[in-house]
Short mmCIF file of C-alpha atoms in Angstrom, two decimals:
data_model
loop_
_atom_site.label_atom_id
_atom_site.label_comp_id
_atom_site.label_asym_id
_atom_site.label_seq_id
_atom_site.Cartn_x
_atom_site.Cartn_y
_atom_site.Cartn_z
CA UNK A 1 -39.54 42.77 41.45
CA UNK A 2 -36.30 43.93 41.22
CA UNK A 3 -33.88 43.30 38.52
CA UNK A 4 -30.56 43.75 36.19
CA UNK A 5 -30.08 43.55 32.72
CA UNK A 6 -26.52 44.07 30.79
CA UNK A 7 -28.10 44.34 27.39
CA UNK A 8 -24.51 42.91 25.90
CA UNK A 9 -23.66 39.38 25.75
CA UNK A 10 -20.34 40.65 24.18
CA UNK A 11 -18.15 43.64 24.21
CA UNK A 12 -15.03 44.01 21.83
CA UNK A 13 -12.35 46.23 22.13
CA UNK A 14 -9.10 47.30 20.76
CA UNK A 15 -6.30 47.56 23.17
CA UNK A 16 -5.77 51.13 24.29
CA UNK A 17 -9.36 52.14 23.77
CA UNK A 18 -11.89 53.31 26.47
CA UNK A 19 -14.47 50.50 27.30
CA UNK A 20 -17.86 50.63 28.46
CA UNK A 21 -19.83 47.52 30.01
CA UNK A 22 -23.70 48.55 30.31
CA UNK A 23 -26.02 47.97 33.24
CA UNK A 24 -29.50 48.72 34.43
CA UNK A 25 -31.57 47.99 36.98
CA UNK A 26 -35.11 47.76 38.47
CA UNK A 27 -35.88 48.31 42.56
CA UNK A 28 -38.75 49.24 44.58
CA UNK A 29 -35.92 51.47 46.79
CA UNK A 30 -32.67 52.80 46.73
CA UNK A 31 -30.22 50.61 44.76
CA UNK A 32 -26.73 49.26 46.19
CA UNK A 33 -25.21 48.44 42.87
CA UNK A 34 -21.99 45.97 42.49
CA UNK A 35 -19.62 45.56 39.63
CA UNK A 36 -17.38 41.70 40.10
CA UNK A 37 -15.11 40.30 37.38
CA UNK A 38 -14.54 37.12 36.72
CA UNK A 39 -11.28 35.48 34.94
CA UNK A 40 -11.50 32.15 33.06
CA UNK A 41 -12.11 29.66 35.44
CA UNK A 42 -11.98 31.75 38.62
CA UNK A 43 -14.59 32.77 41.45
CA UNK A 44 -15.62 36.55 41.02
CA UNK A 45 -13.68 39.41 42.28
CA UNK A 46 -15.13 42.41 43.55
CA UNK A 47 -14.44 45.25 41.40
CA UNK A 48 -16.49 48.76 42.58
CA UNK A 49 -19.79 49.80 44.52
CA UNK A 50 -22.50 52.32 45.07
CA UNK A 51 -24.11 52.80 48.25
CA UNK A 52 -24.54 56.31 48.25
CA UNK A 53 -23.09 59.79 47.35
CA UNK A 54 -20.93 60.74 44.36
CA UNK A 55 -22.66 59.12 41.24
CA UNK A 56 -18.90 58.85 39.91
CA UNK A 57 -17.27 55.42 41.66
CA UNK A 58 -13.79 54.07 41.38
CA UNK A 59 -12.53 50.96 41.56
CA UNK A 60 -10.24 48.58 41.42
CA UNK A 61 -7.53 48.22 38.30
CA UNK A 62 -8.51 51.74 36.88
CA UNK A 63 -12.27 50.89 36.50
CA UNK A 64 -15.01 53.48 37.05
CA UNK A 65 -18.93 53.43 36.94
CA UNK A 66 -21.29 55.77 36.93
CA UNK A 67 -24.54 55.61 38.56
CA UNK A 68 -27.79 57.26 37.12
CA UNK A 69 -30.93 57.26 39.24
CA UNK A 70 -33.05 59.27 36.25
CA UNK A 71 -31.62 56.26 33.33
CA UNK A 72 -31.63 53.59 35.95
CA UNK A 73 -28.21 52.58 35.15
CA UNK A 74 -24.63 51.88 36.52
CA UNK A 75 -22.44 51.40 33.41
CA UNK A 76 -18.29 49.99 33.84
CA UNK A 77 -16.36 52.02 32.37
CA UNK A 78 -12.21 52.30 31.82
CA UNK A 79 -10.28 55.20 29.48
CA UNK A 80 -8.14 52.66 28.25
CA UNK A 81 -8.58 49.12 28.06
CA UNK A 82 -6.02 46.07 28.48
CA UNK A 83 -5.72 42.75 26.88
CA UNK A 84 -5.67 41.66 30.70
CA UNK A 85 -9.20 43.28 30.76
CA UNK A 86 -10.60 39.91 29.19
CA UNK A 87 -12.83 38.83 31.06
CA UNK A 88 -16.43 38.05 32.07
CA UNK A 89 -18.38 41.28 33.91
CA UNK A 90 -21.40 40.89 36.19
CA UNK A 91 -23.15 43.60 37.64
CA UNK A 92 -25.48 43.33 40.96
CA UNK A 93 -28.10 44.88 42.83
CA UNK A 94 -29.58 45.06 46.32
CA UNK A 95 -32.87 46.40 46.77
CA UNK A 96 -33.02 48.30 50.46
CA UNK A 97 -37.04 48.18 50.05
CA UNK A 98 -36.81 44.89 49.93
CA UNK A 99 -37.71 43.27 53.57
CA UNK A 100 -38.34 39.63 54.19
CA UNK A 101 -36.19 37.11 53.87
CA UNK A 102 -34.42 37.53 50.76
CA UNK A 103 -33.74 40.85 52.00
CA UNK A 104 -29.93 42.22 51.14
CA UNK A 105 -29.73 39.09 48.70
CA UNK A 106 -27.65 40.39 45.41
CA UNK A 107 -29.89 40.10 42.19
CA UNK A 108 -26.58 39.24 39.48
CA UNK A 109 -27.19 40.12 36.04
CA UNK A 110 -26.27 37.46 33.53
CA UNK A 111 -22.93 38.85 32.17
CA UNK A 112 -21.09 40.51 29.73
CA UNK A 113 -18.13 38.84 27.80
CA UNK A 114 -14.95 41.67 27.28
CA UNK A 115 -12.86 40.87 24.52
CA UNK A 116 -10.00 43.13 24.43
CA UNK A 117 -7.92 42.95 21.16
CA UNK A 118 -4.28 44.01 20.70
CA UNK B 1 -7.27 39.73 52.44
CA UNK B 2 -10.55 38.08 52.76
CA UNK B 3 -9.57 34.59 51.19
CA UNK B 4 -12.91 31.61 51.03
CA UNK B 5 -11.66 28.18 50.00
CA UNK B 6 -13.64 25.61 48.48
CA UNK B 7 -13.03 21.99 49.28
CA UNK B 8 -12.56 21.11 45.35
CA UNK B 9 -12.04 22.81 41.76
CA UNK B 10 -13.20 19.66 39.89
CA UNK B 11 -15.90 16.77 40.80
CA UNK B 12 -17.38 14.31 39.41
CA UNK B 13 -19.98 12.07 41.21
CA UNK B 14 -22.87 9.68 39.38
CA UNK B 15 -26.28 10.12 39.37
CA UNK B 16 -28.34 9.24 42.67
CA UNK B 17 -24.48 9.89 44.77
CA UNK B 18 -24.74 12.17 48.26
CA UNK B 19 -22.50 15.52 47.00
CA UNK B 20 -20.78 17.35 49.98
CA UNK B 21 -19.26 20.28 48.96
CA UNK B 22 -17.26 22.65 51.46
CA UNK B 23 -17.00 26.15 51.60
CA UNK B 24 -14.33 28.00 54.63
CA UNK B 25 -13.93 31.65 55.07
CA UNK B 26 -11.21 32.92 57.19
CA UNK B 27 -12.17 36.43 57.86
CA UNK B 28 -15.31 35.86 60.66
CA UNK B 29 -18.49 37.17 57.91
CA UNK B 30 -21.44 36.53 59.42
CA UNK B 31 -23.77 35.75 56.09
CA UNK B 32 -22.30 32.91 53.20
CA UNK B 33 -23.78 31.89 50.46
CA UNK B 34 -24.05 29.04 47.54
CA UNK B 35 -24.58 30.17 44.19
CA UNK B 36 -24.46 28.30 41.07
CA UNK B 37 -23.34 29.32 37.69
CA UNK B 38 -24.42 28.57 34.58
CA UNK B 39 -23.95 29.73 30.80
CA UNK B 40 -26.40 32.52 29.92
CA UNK B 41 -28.06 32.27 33.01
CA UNK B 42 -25.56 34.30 35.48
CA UNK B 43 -25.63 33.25 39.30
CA UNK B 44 -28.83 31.93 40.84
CA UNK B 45 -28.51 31.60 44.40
CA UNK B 46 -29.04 28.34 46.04
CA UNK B 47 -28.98 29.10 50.13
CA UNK B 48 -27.76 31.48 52.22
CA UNK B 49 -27.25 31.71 55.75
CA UNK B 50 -26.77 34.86 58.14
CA UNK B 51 -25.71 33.12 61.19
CA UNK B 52 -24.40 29.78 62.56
CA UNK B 53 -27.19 27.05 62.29
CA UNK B 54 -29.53 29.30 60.48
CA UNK B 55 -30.16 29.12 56.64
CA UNK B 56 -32.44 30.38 54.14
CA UNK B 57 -33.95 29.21 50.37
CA UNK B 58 -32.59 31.36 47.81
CA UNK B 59 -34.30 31.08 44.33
CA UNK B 60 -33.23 27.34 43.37
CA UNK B 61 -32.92 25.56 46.68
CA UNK B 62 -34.81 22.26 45.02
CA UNK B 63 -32.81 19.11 45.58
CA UNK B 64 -29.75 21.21 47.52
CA UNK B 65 -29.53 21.29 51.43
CA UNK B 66 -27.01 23.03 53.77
CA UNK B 67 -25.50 23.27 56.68
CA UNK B 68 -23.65 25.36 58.81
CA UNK B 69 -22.56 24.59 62.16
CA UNK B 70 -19.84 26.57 62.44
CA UNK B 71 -19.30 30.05 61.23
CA UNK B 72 -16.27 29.88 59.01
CA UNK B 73 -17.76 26.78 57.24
CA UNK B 74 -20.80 26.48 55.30
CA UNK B 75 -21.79 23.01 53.49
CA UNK B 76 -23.52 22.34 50.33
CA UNK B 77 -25.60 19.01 49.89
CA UNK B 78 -27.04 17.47 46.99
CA UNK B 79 -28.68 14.46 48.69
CA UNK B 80 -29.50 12.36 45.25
CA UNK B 81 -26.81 13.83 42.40
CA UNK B 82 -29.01 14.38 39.09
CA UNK B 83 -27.47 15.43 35.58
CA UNK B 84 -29.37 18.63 35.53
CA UNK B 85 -27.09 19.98 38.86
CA UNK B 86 -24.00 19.50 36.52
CA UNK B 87 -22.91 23.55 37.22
CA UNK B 88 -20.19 25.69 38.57
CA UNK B 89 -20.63 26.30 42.31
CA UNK B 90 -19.65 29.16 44.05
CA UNK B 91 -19.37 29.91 47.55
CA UNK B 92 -19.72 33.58 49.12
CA UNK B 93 -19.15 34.98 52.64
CA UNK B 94 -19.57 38.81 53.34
CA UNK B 95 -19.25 41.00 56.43
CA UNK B 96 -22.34 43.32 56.31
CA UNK B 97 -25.77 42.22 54.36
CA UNK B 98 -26.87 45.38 53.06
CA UNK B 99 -23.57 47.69 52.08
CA UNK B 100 -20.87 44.48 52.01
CA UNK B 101 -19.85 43.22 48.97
CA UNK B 102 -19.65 39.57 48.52
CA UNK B 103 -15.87 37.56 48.51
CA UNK B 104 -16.07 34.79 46.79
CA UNK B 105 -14.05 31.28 46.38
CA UNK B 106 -12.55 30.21 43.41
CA UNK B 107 -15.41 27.80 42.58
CA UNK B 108 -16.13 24.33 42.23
CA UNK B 109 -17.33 22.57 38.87
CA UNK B 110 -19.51 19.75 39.05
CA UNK B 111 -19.93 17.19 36.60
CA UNK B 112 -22.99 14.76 37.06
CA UNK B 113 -22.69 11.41 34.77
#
């Protein structure tokens, strides 16, 4: 069955500082794999994806993730973090291999709290 | 910009009330979903639906309903309001189902008493 875990409940962070958010996954196929923030009492914004080609994606307010088939991961990443990075981060996947009804349905993970400090 | 409204940010109905919430999306997706949100647990989606009149059960479709009969529009129902569907709601709509991302409204948090 497929699957996402962000291992973090919480990431801190001083201001300045590069930031990672961690994410794997589990699929039966090829993943399409979704970053979204969300800010305090807001619906979630799309923020990056990978369909296919260059493992390296970019994104939206200088955010970057990199996906690795071998580690089964798609980790957020950003060389220097901002107090307006606060915020709560959910990764997705879509399982192509996965036909039936549910099929193209995104799988969220449960979310990762960034607290960036000044 | 894709923009999906939903019909309220705050609710609060009793227990055994008929809940209608309303979901619009102004840039002609085909598929829209209901999600709801709750601490710890991430999203869990409700229903979906790929096309006018057509729906489908996503993981927690007990005690919700839906309904779209036009595209933009897509309709939430809880037919008998119980404390345990106290949640945030969220509302999706997105172009393609496979490679699309998902735009989503700014939510609507329902309180059950």
């Amino acid at each position: 069955a497929q699957s996402v875990a962000q291992p973090e409940d919480q990431v801190n962070v001083a201001e300045g500082n590069p930031l990672t958010v961690k994410c794997t996954y589990s699929v039966s196929g090829n993943p399409y794999l979704f970053w979204y923030v969300q800010y305090p009492n807001r619906g979630l914004q799309f923020l990056l994806k990978y369909i296919t080609g260059d493992n390296l994606v970019k994104g939206s307010y200088g955010f970057e993730a990199e996906f690795n088939k071998s580690q089964t991961s798609f980790h957020l990443k950003k060389p220097s973090a901002l107090v307006s990075d606060s915020a709560l981060y959910f990764c997705a996947v879509r399982d192509t291999m996965n036909y039936g009804g549910s099929q193209g349905n995104l799988i969220f993970g449960k979310g990762t709290k960034l607290s960036v400090k000044p | 910009d894709v923009k999906v409204t939903q019909s309220s940010r705050y609710l609060v109905k009793r227990t055994g009330e008929k809940v209608f919430l309303e979901c619009v999306q102004d840039m002609d997706h085909e598929n829209m979903f209901w999600y709801r949100q709750d601490p710890g647990l991430g999203l869990r989606l409700i229903y979906f639906s790929y096309d006018v009149k057509m729906k489908e059960k996503g993981d927690i479709p007990e005690g919700y309903s839906v309904s779209r009969e036009k595209k933009e529009r897509f309709s939430l129902i809880l037919e008998s309001a119980s404390t345990n569907q106290t949640s945030m709601y969220l509302c999706a709509s997105s172009l393609g189902l496979m490679v699309g991302e998902q735009y989503f409204g700014p939510g609507t948090r329902l309180t059950v008493t």
